[in-house]
Amino acid sequence: MDRFTCTICGHVYDPAQGEPGQNIPAGIPFEKLPADWSCPVCFSGKDKFEKV
């Protein structure tokens, strides 16, 4: 699965780890995150992320 990085703050979403702080379990691809999901660091939307 692909990793995505936030173009605003550099946070990397790694589907192998999920986002435990947001109750996103490991194994969820970026494309399957909720439409209103936001970066846990800077709160930017999914549209600010690029594939690593």
JSON list of C-alpha atoms in Angstrom, two decimals:
[
{"chain": "A", "resi": 1, "resn": "MET", "atom": "CA", "xyz": [0.00, 0.00, 0.00]},
{"chain": "A", "resi": 2, "resn": "ASP", "atom": "CA", "xyz": [1.18, 3.51, -0.80]},
{"chain": "A", "resi": 3, "resn": "ARG", "atom": "CA", "xyz": [2.24, 6.06, 1.79]},
{"chain": "A", "resi": 4, "resn": "PHE", "atom": "CA", "xyz": [1.11, 9.68, 1.49]},
{"chain": "A", "resi": 5, "resn": "THR", "atom": "CA", "xyz": [2.73, 12.82, 2.87]},
{"chain": "A", "resi": 6, "resn": "CYS", "atom": "CA", "xyz": [1.11, 16.10, 3.88]},
{"chain": "A", "resi": 7, "resn": "THR", "atom": "CA", "xyz": [2.43, 18.91, 1.69]},
{"chain": "A", "resi": 8, "resn": "ILE", "atom": "CA", "xyz": [1.80, 21.41, 4.50]},
{"chain": "A", "resi": 9, "resn": "CYS", "atom": "CA", "xyz": [3.56, 19.83, 7.50]},
{"chain": "A", "resi": 10, "resn": "GLY", "atom": "CA", "xyz": [5.28, 16.71, 6.18]},
{"chain": "A", "resi": 11, "resn": "HIS", "atom": "CA", "xyz": [3.29, 14.18, 8.20]},
{"chain": "A", "resi": 12, "resn": "VAL", "atom": "CA", "xyz": [3.31, 10.77, 6.53]},
{"chain": "A", "resi": 13, "resn": "TYR", "atom": "CA", "xyz": [0.24, 8.55, 6.49]},
{"chain": "A", "resi": 14, "resn": "ASP", "atom": "CA", "xyz": [1.50, 4.96, 6.47]},
{"chain": "A", "resi": 15, "resn": "PRO", "atom": "CA", "xyz": [-1.30, 2.42, 5.98]},
{"chain": "A", "resi": 16, "resn": "ALA", "atom": "CA", "xyz": [0.87, -0.23, 7.64]},
{"chain": "A", "resi": 17, "resn": "GLN", "atom": "CA", "xyz": [0.52, 1.76, 10.88]},
{"chain": "A", "resi": 18, "resn": "GLY", "atom": "CA", "xyz": [-2.82, 3.53, 10.44]},
{"chain": "A", "resi": 19, "resn": "GLU", "atom": "CA", "xyz": [-3.50, 6.52, 12.70]},
{"chain": "A", "resi": 20, "resn": "PRO", "atom": "CA", "xyz": [-3.99, 5.12, 16.22]},
{"chain": "A", "resi": 21, "resn": "GLY", "atom": "CA", "xyz": [-4.67, 8.61, 17.63]},
{"chain": "A", "resi": 22, "resn": "GLN", "atom": "CA", "xyz": [-7.62, 8.94, 15.25]},
{"chain": "A", "resi": 23, "resn": "ASN", "atom": "CA", "xyz": [-8.84, 5.34, 15.68]},
{"chain": "A", "resi": 24, "resn": "ILE", "atom": "CA", "xyz": [-7.73, 4.43, 12.14]},
{"chain": "A", "resi": 25, "resn": "PRO", "atom": "CA", "xyz": [-6.46, 0.83, 12.33]},
{"chain": "A", "resi": 26, "resn": "ALA", "atom": "CA", "xyz": [-3.48, -0.52, 10.41]},
{"chain": "A", "resi": 27, "resn": "GLY", "atom": "CA", "xyz": [-4.27, -1.82, 6.94]},
{"chain": "A", "resi": 28, "resn": "ILE", "atom": "CA", "xyz": [-6.53, 1.03, 5.80]},
{"chain": "A", "resi": 29, "resn": "PRO", "atom": "CA", "xyz": [-5.30, 2.47, 2.47]},
{"chain": "A", "resi": 30, "resn": "PHE", "atom": "CA", "xyz": [-5.26, 6.26, 2.11]},
{"chain": "A", "resi": 31, "resn": "GLU", "atom": "CA", "xyz": [-8.03, 6.07, -0.49]},
{"chain": "A", "resi": 32, "resn": "LYS", "atom": "CA", "xyz": [-10.34, 4.40, 2.03]},
{"chain": "A", "resi": 33, "resn": "LEU", "atom": "CA", "xyz": [-9.95, 7.08, 4.72]},
{"chain": "A", "resi": 34, "resn": "PRO", "atom": "CA", "xyz": [-13.16, 9.04, 5.35]},
{"chain": "A", "resi": 35, "resn": "ALA", "atom": "CA", "xyz": [-13.68, 12.03, 3.04]},
{"chain": "A", "resi": 36, "resn": "ASP", "atom": "CA", "xyz": [-13.55, 14.38, 6.02]},
{"chain": "A", "resi": 37, "resn": "TRP", "atom": "CA", "xyz": [-10.33, 12.87, 7.38]},
{"chain": "A", "resi": 38, "resn": "SER", "atom": "CA", "xyz": [-7.66, 15.46, 8.17]},
{"chain": "A", "resi": 39, "resn": "CYS", "atom": "CA", "xyz": [-3.97, 15.45, 8.97]},
{"chain": "A", "resi": 40, "resn": "PRO", "atom": "CA", "xyz": [-3.49, 14.73, 12.70]},
{"chain": "A", "resi": 41, "resn": "VAL", "atom": "CA", "xyz": [-0.71, 17.34, 12.89]},
{"chain": "A", "resi": 42, "resn": "CYS", "atom": "CA", "xyz": [-1.91, 20.39, 10.92]},
{"chain": "A", "resi": 43, "resn": "PHE", "atom": "CA", "xyz": [-5.55, 19.42, 10.21]},
{"chain": "A", "resi": 44, "resn": "SER", "atom": "CA", "xyz": [-5.20, 19.83, 6.44]},
{"chain": "A", "resi": 45, "resn": "GLY", "atom": "CA", "xyz": [-7.62, 17.87, 4.27]},
{"chain": "A", "resi": 46, "resn": "LYS", "atom": "CA", "xyz": [-6.84, 14.79, 2.19]},
{"chain": "A", "resi": 47, "resn": "ASP", "atom": "CA", "xyz": [-6.36, 17.01, -0.88]},
{"chain": "A", "resi": 48, "resn": "LYS", "atom": "CA", "xyz": [-3.12, 18.33, 0.65]},
{"chain": "A", "resi": 49, "resn": "PHE", "atom": "CA", "xyz": [-1.52, 14.87, 0.62]},
{"chain": "A", "resi": 50, "resn": "GLU", "atom": "CA", "xyz": [0.70, 13.45, -2.12]},
{"chain": "A", "resi": 51, "resn": "LYS", "atom": "CA", "xyz": [1.82, 9.89, -2.75]},
{"chain": "A", "resi": 52, "resn": "VAL", "atom": "CA", "xyz": [5.35, 9.23, -1.44]}
]
